[in-house]
Coordinates of C-alpha atoms in Angstrom, one line a residue:
X252 CA 39.9 56.3 148.0
X253 CA 39.2 53.8 150.8
X254 CA 38.5 55.1 154.3
X255 CA 39.6 52.7 157.0
X256 CA 36.9 52.1 159.8
X257 CA 37.8 52.9 163.4
X258 CA 38.2 49.8 165.6
X259 CA 35.1 49.0 167.6
X260 CA 35.4 48.9 171.3
X261 CA 35.4 45.3 172.6
X262 CA 35.4 46.1 176.5
X263 CA 33.6 48.4 178.7
X264 CA 36.7 50.4 179.6
X265 CA 37.4 51.0 175.7
X266 CA 33.8 51.9 175.1
X267 CA 33.9 54.6 177.9
X268 CA 37.3 55.8 176.5
X269 CA 35.8 56.2 173.1
X270 CA 33.2 58.6 174.6
X271 CA 35.8 61.2 176.1
X272 CA 35.4 64.5 174.3
X273 CA 38.6 65.6 172.6
X274 CA 41.0 67.8 174.7
X275 CA 40.0 66.1 178.1
X276 CA 42.8 64.0 179.6
X277 CA 42.0 60.6 180.8
X278 CA 42.3 59.9 184.5
X279 CA 44.6 57.3 184.1
X280 CA 47.0 59.0 181.8
X281 CA 50.7 59.0 182.4
X282 CA 51.7 62.2 184.3
X283 CA 53.7 64.8 182.7
X284 CA 56.5 66.5 184.5
X285 CA 59.5 65.6 186.8
X286 CA 58.0 66.7 190.3
X287 CA 58.0 64.0 192.9
X288 CA 55.1 64.4 195.3
X289 CA 54.3 63.1 198.7
X290 CA 50.5 62.7 199.5
X291 CA 49.2 63.3 202.9
X292 CA 45.7 62.7 203.9
X293 CA 43.6 62.1 207.2
X294 CA 40.5 60.4 208.3
X295 CA 39.2 61.3 211.8
X296 CA 38.0 57.9 213.0
X297 CA 37.5 54.2 212.2
X298 CA 34.0 54.1 213.6
X299 CA 32.2 56.8 212.0
X300 CA 34.1 56.9 208.6
X301 CA 35.5 54.6 206.1
X302 CA 39.1 55.2 205.8
X303 CA 39.3 53.6 202.5
X304 CA 36.8 55.7 200.9
X305 CA 38.2 58.9 202.6
X306 CA 41.7 57.8 201.3
X307 CA 40.4 57.4 197.7
X308 CA 38.6 60.7 197.2
X309 CA 41.5 62.7 198.8
X310 CA 44.0 60.9 196.7
X311 CA 41.8 61.4 193.6
X312 CA 41.8 65.2 194.3
X313 CA 45.5 65.2 194.8
X314 CA 46.1 63.4 191.4
X315 CA 43.9 65.7 189.6
X316 CA 45.8 68.6 191.1
X317 CA 49.3 67.3 190.4
X318 CA 48.4 66.0 186.9
X319 CA 50.8 67.4 184.3
X320 CA 53.3 68.4 186.9
X321 CA 54.7 65.2 188.2
X322 CA 53.8 61.8 189.9
X323 CA 52.8 60.9 193.5
X324 CA 55.5 58.6 194.5
X325 CA 54.5 57.9 198.3
X326 CA 51.6 58.5 200.5
X327 CA 51.1 59.1 204.3
X328 CA 47.5 58.6 205.3
X329 CA 46.5 59.3 209.0
X330 CA 43.6 57.5 210.6
X331 CA 42.3 58.2 214.1
X332 CA 44.3 61.1 214.9
X333 CA 42.9 64.6 215.6
X334 CA 44.0 67.6 213.7
X335 CA 44.5 69.2 217.0
X336 CA 47.6 67.2 217.4
X337 CA 50.7 69.1 216.0
X338 CA 52.2 67.6 212.8
X339 CA 55.3 66.2 214.5
X340 CA 53.3 64.5 217.0
X341 CA 51.1 62.7 214.6
X342 CA 52.1 59.1 213.7
X343 CA 52.1 59.3 209.8
X344 CA 52.8 63.2 209.6
X345 CA 55.7 62.8 211.9
X346 CA 56.9 60.0 209.7
X347 CA 56.7 62.1 206.7
X348 CA 58.6 65.0 208.1
X349 CA 61.4 62.6 209.3
X350 CA 61.6 61.2 205.8
X351 CA 61.8 64.5 204.3
X352 CA 64.5 65.6 206.7
X353 CA 66.8 62.6 205.8
X354 CA 65.7 62.2 202.1
X355 CA 65.1 65.7 201.1
X356 CA 66.7 65.0 197.5
X357 CA 63.8 62.6 196.8
X358 CA 60.9 64.8 197.5
X359 CA 60.0 68.0 195.5
X360 CA 56.6 68.7 197.0
X361 CA 53.9 67.6 199.5
X362 CA 50.3 67.6 198.2
X363 CA 47.3 67.7 200.7
X364 CA 44.0 66.2 199.9
X365 CA 42.2 68.8 201.8
X366 CA 43.1 71.7 204.0
X367 CA 40.4 71.0 206.5
X368 CA 41.5 67.3 206.8
X369 CA 45.2 68.3 207.5
X370 CA 45.3 71.7 209.4
X371 CA 43.4 73.2 212.3
X372 CA 44.8 76.7 212.2
X373 CA 47.5 78.8 210.6
X374 CA 50.0 77.9 213.2
X375 CA 50.3 74.4 211.9
X376 CA 50.6 75.8 208.5
X377 CA 53.4 78.2 209.5
X378 CA 55.4 75.3 211.4
X379 CA 55.0 73.1 208.3
X380 CA 56.1 75.9 206.1
X381 CA 59.4 76.4 208.0
X382 CA 60.3 72.7 207.6
X383 CA 59.4 72.6 204.0
X384 CA 61.3 75.7 203.0
X385 CA 64.2 74.6 204.9
X386 CA 64.4 71.5 202.9
X387 CA 63.3 73.1 199.5
X388 CA 60.1 71.3 199.4
X389 CA 56.7 72.8 198.1
X390 CA 53.2 72.5 199.6
X391 CA 50.4 72.1 197.2
X392 CA 46.7 72.6 198.1
X393 CA 43.6 72.1 196.1
X394 CA 42.2 75.2 197.4
X395 CA 45.2 77.1 196.0
X396 CA 44.9 75.3 192.7
X397 CA 48.6 74.3 192.9
X398 CA 51.7 75.4 195.1
X399 CA 51.1 77.6 197.9
X400 CA 53.2 80.9 197.4
X401 CA 54.2 82.0 200.9
X402 CA 54.5 85.7 200.8
X403 CA 51.9 86.2 198.2
X404 CA 49.1 88.4 199.7
X405 CA 46.4 86.5 198.0
X406 CA 47.7 83.1 199.2
X407 CA 48.2 84.5 202.7
X408 CA 44.6 85.6 202.7
X409 CA 43.4 82.4 201.3
X410 CA 45.3 80.4 204.1
X411 CA 43.6 82.7 206.9
X412 CA 40.3 82.1 205.2
X413 CA 40.8 78.3 205.2
X414 CA 41.8 78.4 208.9
X415 CA 38.8 80.4 210.0
X416 CA 36.5 78.0 208.1
X417 CA 38.2 75.0 209.6
X418 CA 37.8 76.3 213.2
X419 CA 34.1 77.3 212.3
X420 CA 33.3 73.9 211.1
X421 CA 34.7 72.3 214.4
X422 CA 32.8 74.9 216.7
X423 CA 29.4 74.6 214.7
X424 CA 29.6 70.7 214.8
X425 CA 30.6 70.6 218.4
X426 CA 27.8 73.1 219.4
X427 CA 25.2 71.0 217.4
X428 CA 26.2 67.8 219.0
X429 CA 26.5 68.9 222.5
X430 CA 23.2 70.9 222.4
X431 CA 21.4 67.9 221.0
X432 CA 22.8 65.6 223.6
X433 CA 21.9 68.0 226.5
X434 CA 18.3 68.3 225.2
X435 CA 18.0 64.2 225.0
X436 CA 19.2 64.1 228.6
X437 CA 17.1 67.0 230.1
X438 CA 13.9 66.4 228.2
X439 CA 13.9 62.8 227.4
X440 CA 16.3 61.1 230.0
X441 CA 17.8 58.9 227.4
X442 CA 20.8 56.7 228.0
X443 CA 23.4 57.9 225.5
X444 CA 25.7 55.1 226.0
X445 CA 28.9 54.4 227.9
X446 CA 29.6 52.0 230.7
X447 CA 26.7 51.6 233.0
X448 CA 27.5 52.6 236.6
X449 CA 28.1 49.9 239.2
X450 CA 24.7 48.5 240.4
X451 CA 23.0 48.8 237.2
X452 CA 22.7 46.8 234.0
X453 CA 21.3 47.5 230.5
X454 CA 18.0 46.3 229.0
X455 CA 16.3 46.9 225.7
X456 CA 14.2 50.1 225.6
X457 CA 12.7 49.8 222.1
X458 CA 13.6 51.1 218.7
X459 CA 15.8 54.1 218.2
X460 CA 13.8 57.3 217.6
X461 CA 15.9 58.1 214.7
X462 CA 14.0 56.4 211.9
X463 CA 17.1 55.9 209.7
X464 CA 18.8 54.3 212.5
X465 CA 15.9 52.3 213.5
X466 CA 15.6 50.7 209.9
X467 CA 19.1 49.5 210.4
X468 CA 18.3 47.8 213.7
X469 CA 19.7 50.3 216.1
X470 CA 17.8 49.9 219.6
X471 CA 17.7 52.1 222.6
X472 CA 18.8 51.1 226.1
X473 CA 18.0 51.9 229.6
X474 CA 19.4 51.2 233.2
X475 CA 17.7 48.7 235.5
X476 CA 19.1 47.7 238.9
X477 CA 21.5 44.7 238.9
X478 CA 20.1 42.1 241.5
X479 CA 23.7 41.2 242.6
X480 CA 25.4 44.6 242.8
X481 CA 22.4 47.1 243.7
X482 CA 22.2 46.0 247.3
X483 CA 26.0 46.8 247.7
X484 CA 25.4 50.3 246.5
X485 CA 22.5 50.8 249.0
X486 CA 24.8 49.5 251.7
X487 CA 27.4 51.9 250.9
X488 CA 25.0 54.8 251.1
X489 CA 23.6 53.6 254.3
X490 CA 27.0 53.2 256.1
X491 CA 27.8 56.7 254.8
X492 CA 24.8 58.1 256.3
X493 CA 25.6 56.4 259.5
X494 CA 28.9 58.4 259.9
X495 CA 31.4 56.0 258.5
X496 CA 34.2 57.3 256.3
X497 CA 34.9 56.0 252.8
X498 CA 38.0 54.1 253.9
X499 CA 36.0 52.4 256.7
X500 CA 33.4 51.4 254.2
X501 CA 36.0 49.9 252.0
X502 CA 37.5 48.0 254.9
X503 CA 34.0 46.7 255.7
X504 CA 33.4 45.5 252.2
X505 CA 36.7 43.9 252.1
X506 CA 36.4 42.1 255.4
X507 CA 32.9 40.8 254.2
X508 CA 34.5 39.5 250.8
X509 CA 32.1 41.7 248.8
X510 CA 33.0 41.4 245.0
X511 CA 34.6 44.7 243.8
X512 CA 33.3 46.2 240.5
X513 CA 36.1 44.7 238.6
X514 CA 35.5 41.3 239.8
X515 CA 31.6 41.5 239.7
X516 CA 31.9 42.4 235.9
X517 CA 34.8 40.9 234.1
X518 CA 34.1 42.9 231.0
X519 CA 34.1 46.2 233.0
X520 CA 38.0 46.4 233.3
X521 CA 39.6 43.6 231.3
X522 CA 43.1 44.6 232.1
X523 CA 42.7 45.4 235.6
X524 CA 44.0 43.2 238.4
X525 CA 41.2 42.8 241.1
X526 CA 42.8 44.2 244.4
X527 CA 39.2 44.6 246.2
X528 CA 37.5 47.8 247.2
X529 CA 39.6 50.8 247.4
X530 CA 38.8 54.1 248.9
X531 CA 38.5 55.8 245.5
X532 CA 36.0 53.5 244.3
X533 CA 33.8 54.1 247.2
X534 CA 34.2 57.9 246.8
X535 CA 33.2 57.6 243.2
X536 CA 30.0 55.7 244.0
X537 CA 29.0 58.2 246.7
X538 CA 29.4 61.2 244.3
X539 CA 27.6 59.7 241.3
X540 CA 24.1 61.2 241.1
X541 CA 22.6 58.7 238.6
X542 CA 21.8 56.6 241.7
X543 CA 18.9 58.9 242.4
X544 CA 17.1 57.7 239.2
X545 CA 17.9 60.8 237.1
X546 CA 20.0 60.7 234.0
X547 CA 23.2 62.9 234.2
X548 CA 25.5 63.9 231.6
X549 CA 28.6 66.1 231.1
X550 CA 30.0 65.4 234.7
X551 CA 33.4 65.2 233.0
X552 CA 34.9 66.9 230.1
X553 CA 37.5 65.8 227.7
X554 CA 37.3 68.3 224.8
X555 CA 40.0 70.1 222.9
X556 CA 40.3 72.7 225.7
X557 CA 41.6 70.0 228.0
X558 CA 44.0 68.5 225.6
X559 CA 47.6 68.0 226.5
X560 CA 50.3 69.4 224.0
X561 CA 50.6 65.7 222.7
X562 CA 47.0 65.8 221.7
X563 CA 46.0 63.2 224.5
X564 CA 42.5 64.1 226.0
X565 CA 42.6 64.6 229.8
X566 CA 39.4 64.3 231.6
X567 CA 38.4 66.9 234.1
X568 CA 35.6 67.2 236.5
X569 CA 33.1 69.9 235.7
X570 CA 31.3 71.8 238.1
X571 CA 27.7 70.9 239.2
X572 CA 26.1 73.7 237.4
X573 CA 27.4 72.5 234.1
X574 CA 25.9 69.1 234.5
X575 CA 22.9 68.1 232.3
X576 CA 20.3 66.5 234.7
X577 CA 16.9 64.9 233.5
X578 CA 13.9 66.7 234.6
X579 CA 12.1 63.4 235.4
X580 CA 13.1 59.9 236.8
X581 CA 14.7 57.9 233.9
X582 CA 15.4 54.7 235.7
X583 CA 14.8 52.8 239.1
X584 CA 16.6 54.9 241.9
X585 CA 18.8 53.1 244.4
X586 CA 18.9 55.9 246.8
X587 CA 16.6 58.9 247.5
X588 CA 17.6 62.3 246.5
X589 CA 17.5 63.5 250.2
X590 CA 19.9 60.7 251.2
X591 CA 22.2 61.5 248.3
X592 CA 22.4 65.1 249.1
X593 CA 22.9 64.3 252.7
X594 CA 26.0 62.2 251.9
X595 CA 27.4 64.9 249.7
X596 CA 26.9 67.2 252.8
X597 CA 29.1 64.9 254.9
X598 CA 31.6 64.7 252.3
X599 CA 31.6 68.6 251.8
X600 CA 32.1 69.0 255.6
X601 CA 35.2 66.8 255.6
X602 CA 36.7 68.7 252.6
X603 CA 36.0 72.0 254.4
X604 CA 38.0 70.7 257.3
X605 CA 41.0 69.7 255.0
X606 CA 40.7 73.1 253.3
X607 CA 40.8 74.9 256.7
X608 CA 44.0 73.0 257.6
X609 CA 45.5 74.0 254.3
X610 CA 45.0 77.7 254.7
X611 CA 48.3 79.6 254.0
X612 CA 48.9 78.3 250.4
X613 CA 50.9 75.4 249.2
X614 CA 52.8 73.4 251.7
X615 CA 56.5 73.0 251.3
X616 CA 58.2 69.8 252.6
X617 CA 61.9 70.6 253.3
X618 CA 63.0 67.0 254.1
X619 CA 61.0 65.1 251.2
X620 CA 62.9 62.1 250.3
X621 CA 65.5 62.4 253.1
X622 CA 63.6 60.3 255.7
X623 CA 63.6 56.6 256.0
X624 CA 61.2 54.7 258.4
X625 CA 63.1 53.1 261.3
X626 CA 60.7 50.2 261.6
X627 CA 60.3 49.0 258.0
X628 CA 62.9 50.9 255.9
X629 CA 60.6 52.5 253.6
X630 CA 60.8 56.2 252.4
X631 CA 58.4 58.4 254.7
X632 CA 55.6 60.2 252.7
X633 CA 55.0 63.9 253.0
X634 CA 51.8 64.5 254.9
X635 CA 50.1 67.4 256.1
X636 CA 48.9 67.1 259.8
X637 CA 46.7 69.7 261.7
X638 CA 48.0 72.4 259.1
X639 CA 51.7 71.7 259.6
X640 CA 54.3 69.9 257.6
X641 CA 54.7 66.3 258.7
X642 CA 55.9 62.8 257.5
X643 CA 54.2 59.3 257.8
X644 CA 54.9 55.8 257.1
X645 CA 52.1 53.3 257.0
X646 CA 54.5 50.3 256.4
X647 CA 52.7 49.2 253.2
X648 CA 49.4 49.2 254.8
X649 CA 46.3 51.0 253.2
X650 CA 43.4 52.3 254.9
X651 CA 41.0 50.2 252.8
X652 CA 42.3 47.1 254.4
X653 CA 42.1 45.9 257.9
X654 CA 45.4 46.2 259.9
X655 CA 46.9 42.8 260.3
X656 CA 47.4 41.5 263.9
X657 CA 50.6 42.7 265.4
X658 CA 51.4 45.1 262.8
X659 CA 53.0 48.5 263.8
X660 CA 50.9 51.5 263.8
X661 CA 51.5 54.4 261.5
X662 CA 54.5 56.5 262.2
X663 CA 53.9 60.4 262.2
X664 CA 56.7 62.8 262.7
X665 CA 56.4 66.7 262.6
X666 CA 58.8 68.4 260.4
X667 CA 59.7 71.1 262.9
X668 CA 60.6 68.4 265.5
X669 CA 62.7 66.6 263.0
X670 CA 64.6 69.9 261.9
X671 CA 65.4 70.4 265.6
X672 CA 66.9 67.2 266.1
X673 CA 69.0 67.5 262.8
X674 CA 70.2 71.0 263.7
X675 CA 71.6 69.6 267.2
X676 CA 73.2 67.0 265.1
X677 CA 74.9 69.5 262.8
X678 CA 75.9 71.6 265.8
X679 CA 77.4 68.6 267.6
X680 CA 79.6 67.5 264.5
X681 CA 80.8 71.0 263.9
X682 CA 79.3 71.4 260.6
X683 CA 77.1 74.5 261.6
X684 CA 76.5 76.5 264.7
X685 CA 72.8 76.3 265.8
X686 CA 71.4 76.7 262.3
X687 CA 67.7 77.8 261.9
X688 CA 65.1 75.4 260.1
X689 CA 65.9 76.9 256.7
X690 CA 69.5 76.6 257.0
X691 CA 69.3 73.1 258.3
X692 CA 67.2 72.0 255.3
X693 CA 69.6 73.6 252.9
X694 CA 72.6 71.9 254.5
X695 CA 70.7 68.5 254.5
X696 CA 70.0 69.0 250.6
X697 CA 73.7 70.2 249.9
X698 CA 75.4 67.5 251.9
X699 CA 73.0 64.8 250.6
X700 CA 72.0 63.5 254.2
X701 CA 69.5 60.8 254.7
X702 CA 68.2 60.0 258.2
X703 CA 66.5 57.1 259.7
X704 CA 63.6 58.0 261.9
X705 CA 61.4 56.4 264.5
X706 CA 59.3 57.8 267.3
X707 CA 62.3 57.9 269.7
X708 CA 65.2 59.3 267.7
X709 CA 66.7 60.3 264.5
X710 CA 69.9 58.6 263.2
X711 CA 71.9 59.6 260.1
X712 CA 72.4 56.9 257.3
X713 CA 75.3 56.5 255.0
X714 CA 74.2 57.9 251.7
X715 CA 75.7 55.0 249.9
X716 CA 73.5 52.5 251.6
X717 CA 70.2 54.6 251.7
X718 CA 69.8 54.7 248.0
X719 CA 69.2 57.9 245.9
X720 CA 67.3 60.5 247.6
X721 CA 64.6 62.2 245.8
X722 CA 65.1 65.7 244.8
X723 CA 62.7 68.3 243.7
X724 CA 62.1 68.4 240.0
X725 CA 62.7 71.6 238.4
X726 CA 61.2 72.3 234.9
X727 CA 63.4 74.3 232.6
X728 CA 62.1 77.4 231.2
X729 CA 61.3 77.2 227.3
X730 CA 64.4 78.3 225.4
X731 CA 64.0 81.1 222.8
X732 CA 64.2 79.9 219.1
X733 CA 65.5 82.4 216.7
X734 CA 63.7 83.4 213.6
X735 CA 64.8 82.0 210.2
X736 CA 67.0 84.3 208.2
X737 CA 64.8 86.4 205.9
X738 CA 61.5 85.3 207.6
X739 CA 61.4 87.4 210.6
X740 CA 57.7 88.2 210.0
X741 CA 56.9 84.6 210.9
X742 CA 58.0 84.9 214.4
X743 CA 59.2 81.5 216.1
X744 CA 57.0 79.1 214.3
X745 CA 58.8 75.9 213.2
X746 CA 61.9 76.6 215.1
X747 CA 61.3 73.9 217.8
X748 CA 60.3 71.4 215.0
X749 CA 63.4 72.1 212.8
X750 CA 65.5 71.5 216.0
X751 CA 63.9 68.2 216.7
X752 CA 64.2 67.1 213.1
X753 CA 67.8 67.9 213.0
X754 CA 68.4 64.9 215.3
X755 CA 65.9 62.6 213.6
X756 CA 66.8 59.5 211.4
X757 CA 64.2 57.9 209.3
X758 CA 63.4 54.3 210.2
X759 CA 61.7 51.5 208.2
X760 CA 58.3 52.6 209.7
X761 CA 58.8 56.2 208.4
X762 CA 59.0 55.0 204.8
X763 CA 56.0 56.2 202.5
X764 CA 53.4 53.8 201.4
X765 CA 53.1 53.1 197.7
X766 CA 49.4 53.9 196.7
X767 CA 47.6 50.6 196.1
X768 CA 47.0 50.2 192.4
X769 CA 48.3 53.6 191.6
X770 CA 48.1 54.9 188.1
X771 CA 51.0 57.3 188.5
X772 CA 53.8 56.3 186.0
X773 CA 57.4 57.1 186.8
X774 CA 58.0 60.8 186.2
X775 CA 59.4 61.6 182.8
X776 CA 62.9 63.0 182.4
X777 CA 65.7 63.2 184.8
X778 CA 66.5 65.7 187.5
X779 CA 69.9 66.4 188.9
X780 CA 70.5 65.1 192.4
X781 CA 69.4 67.8 194.9
X782 CA 70.6 68.1 198.5
X783 CA 69.0 70.1 201.3
X784 CA 70.5 73.5 202.2
X785 CA 72.3 72.1 205.3
X786 CA 72.0 68.2 205.6
X787 CA 71.0 67.6 209.2
X788 CA 74.0 65.3 210.1
X789 CA 73.2 63.6 213.4
X790 CA 75.8 64.9 216.0
X791 CA 77.4 62.9 218.6
X792 CA 75.1 62.9 221.5
X793 CA 76.9 64.1 224.8
X794 CA 76.3 62.7 228.2
X795 CA 73.0 63.4 229.9
X796 CA 74.1 66.4 232.3
X797 CA 75.8 68.2 229.4
X798 CA 73.0 67.6 227.1
X799 CA 70.7 69.7 229.3
X800 CA 73.3 72.7 229.4
X801 CA 73.9 72.2 225.6
X802 CA 70.2 72.3 225.0
X803 CA 69.7 75.5 226.9
X804 CA 72.3 77.3 225.1
X805 CA 71.7 75.9 221.6
X806 CA 70.9 78.4 218.9
X807 CA 70.2 76.6 215.6
X808 CA 71.7 78.2 212.6
X809 CA 69.7 77.7 209.3
X810 CA 70.8 78.8 205.9
X811 CA 69.0 81.1 203.8
X812 CA 65.8 79.6 202.2
X813 CA 65.9 78.5 198.7
X814 CA 63.9 80.3 196.1
X815 CA 61.5 78.7 193.7
X816 CA 63.7 79.0 190.9
X817 CA 66.8 77.6 192.7
X818 CA 64.7 74.7 194.0
X819 CA 63.7 73.8 190.5
X820 CA 67.1 74.0 189.0
X821 CA 68.7 72.1 191.9
X822 CA 71.2 74.7 193.0
X823 CA 72.2 74.9 196.6
X824 CA 72.7 78.1 198.7
X825 CA 75.0 77.8 201.9
X826 CA 75.7 80.4 204.4
X827 CA 79.1 82.0 204.5
X828 CA 81.7 79.9 206.3
X829 CA 82.7 82.7 208.6
X830 CA 79.2 82.9 209.8
X831 CA 79.2 79.2 210.5
X832 CA 82.5 79.3 212.3
X833 CA 81.3 82.3 214.5
X834 CA 78.0 80.5 215.4
X835 CA 80.0 77.3 216.5
X836 CA 82.1 79.3 218.7
X837 CA 79.1 80.8 220.2
X838 CA 77.5 77.4 220.7
X839 CA 80.8 76.2 222.3
X840 CA 80.8 78.8 224.8
X841 CA 77.1 78.5 225.6
X842 CA 77.8 74.8 226.6
X843 CA 80.5 75.6 229.2
X844 CA 79.4 75.3 232.7
X845 CA 81.1 74.8 236.1
X846 CA 80.5 72.0 238.3
X847 CA 80.1 73.0 241.7
X848 CA 82.5 71.5 244.4
X849 CA 81.4 68.3 246.1
X850 CA 80.0 68.9 249.4
X851 CA 81.8 66.8 252.3
X852 CA 79.7 63.7 253.3
X853 CA 79.2 62.4 256.8
X854 CA 79.8 59.1 258.3
X855 CA 77.2 57.3 260.4
X856 CA 79.1 58.6 263.3
X857 CA 78.9 62.1 262.4
X858 CA 82.4 63.0 261.4
X859 CA 83.0 64.6 257.9
X860 CA 84.3 62.3 255.2
X861 CA 87.0 63.7 252.9
X862 CA 85.6 64.4 249.5
X863 CA 87.4 63.0 246.5
X864 CA 87.8 65.2 243.4
X865 CA 87.8 63.9 239.9

């Protein structure tokens, strides 16, 4: 009996494969199963992370999770987008949702590399759940060791625990970083980066105190006065202490042809066109306490508490008590602390005068957008004058520039005087009989009247030649979104997103990326073609006015969610046809609205013009 010898490995890969114990599958083995997975991963930043490495380990975790169940047929990897941003507003996550909405028969499940990379809290999971259940797609998480069973108490508790851990990680990291930066400012007076203020430059300040960073060649920096721009900062403060206004200082600098911050440093604002000194630039310099020689941090805040719904950070000015100020002088001062505080006192006095004028709440301008200047033809600006509503026109002139020779002076008109002239005009033409100011403003708005004003008189303009008058914008109240059938305990999560996806169409940019060098073989076996419960056909878009009313009364009807067995077998469940017809009738009745009768227009002579009906 002859025993054949096993083939000897000739390559490194064969040698490693021969050492794998029996029963342990190889990582590059062909997947078993027919599920088609979409992979989603995320890396926070380009600067502090390697997106390729982050994608690789998240994709590896997902492959290990889905091994034996199917193949990853596409991927959506997010880079540089915060998890604070909702899924449908993230570039790659939104593309994946649009792709699923229009190609639900090509996707069976979404696998996420790590919960904390993809989700911030449970609200994002609930919104994604509503979409995935709507199109019969599963959600797989490594923490759940497979598909998430919504409704299972154990899985619901797991999702709540993961959400708390995700929030705890964010808060702990933020507290640690913010506290360390505050101590570096207060105790050490270190320069923590960013653009140096106008009047200063940066020089080397020795190796970085962190030894690991110092071994990589990272150096510290500190502020030093710029010989070309530091005297300008001193001049601005001296003019302020002499009693000049910020606009007067800007005019003086422009008259003397002093280079503005954007022209003095071309790298400071690359995309900005130099328009000289502005009032805002002078105000920012006068309010910067770093000119006293102390390092200051946390003057503005742009954390997640100040994010807009789209995820964009909006910078807000913090109160002075929240600033971090060094206890010692960190760099050469350009102004003494006493002079800086005196300059702020002058500004505070001016602000207190403005606040005293604004006593009585928000000012309402009844003729906003209805007045044109009789000298230059521009629309007049709403402007508060001595506590009263007024309108002005500066004829294209700004206070930071010297007024040209022969240019007309600014035009100021009080609103109560204008309403009196307009009321007399309405009485003369027979439209109203001595209306009060509120009635006059209402008639002006209803009739679409536009007036040409100067210091002597007020004349009526033809609305056709005056252009479209500005009307106050009214923000529509958020419309209620009904719960999905059979999921009343989930509240309103996902309804708005489903409504948005019903109008979405997948473009070329929404197609999934094929994993580079992927080892997933095509899924074995064939599956019957599967359609979503209600294919989101794109309806014919109505005109803009009707679309607003239609959206206000729209109530999306969503069919019953598919069970797990029905999803795997490829069966469809549709709501009864009678229910759909009833819902369509209800939508049609909600979109009906009446168009108010057109108000009679006035001719320049004051006679009513016959209104034409369409």
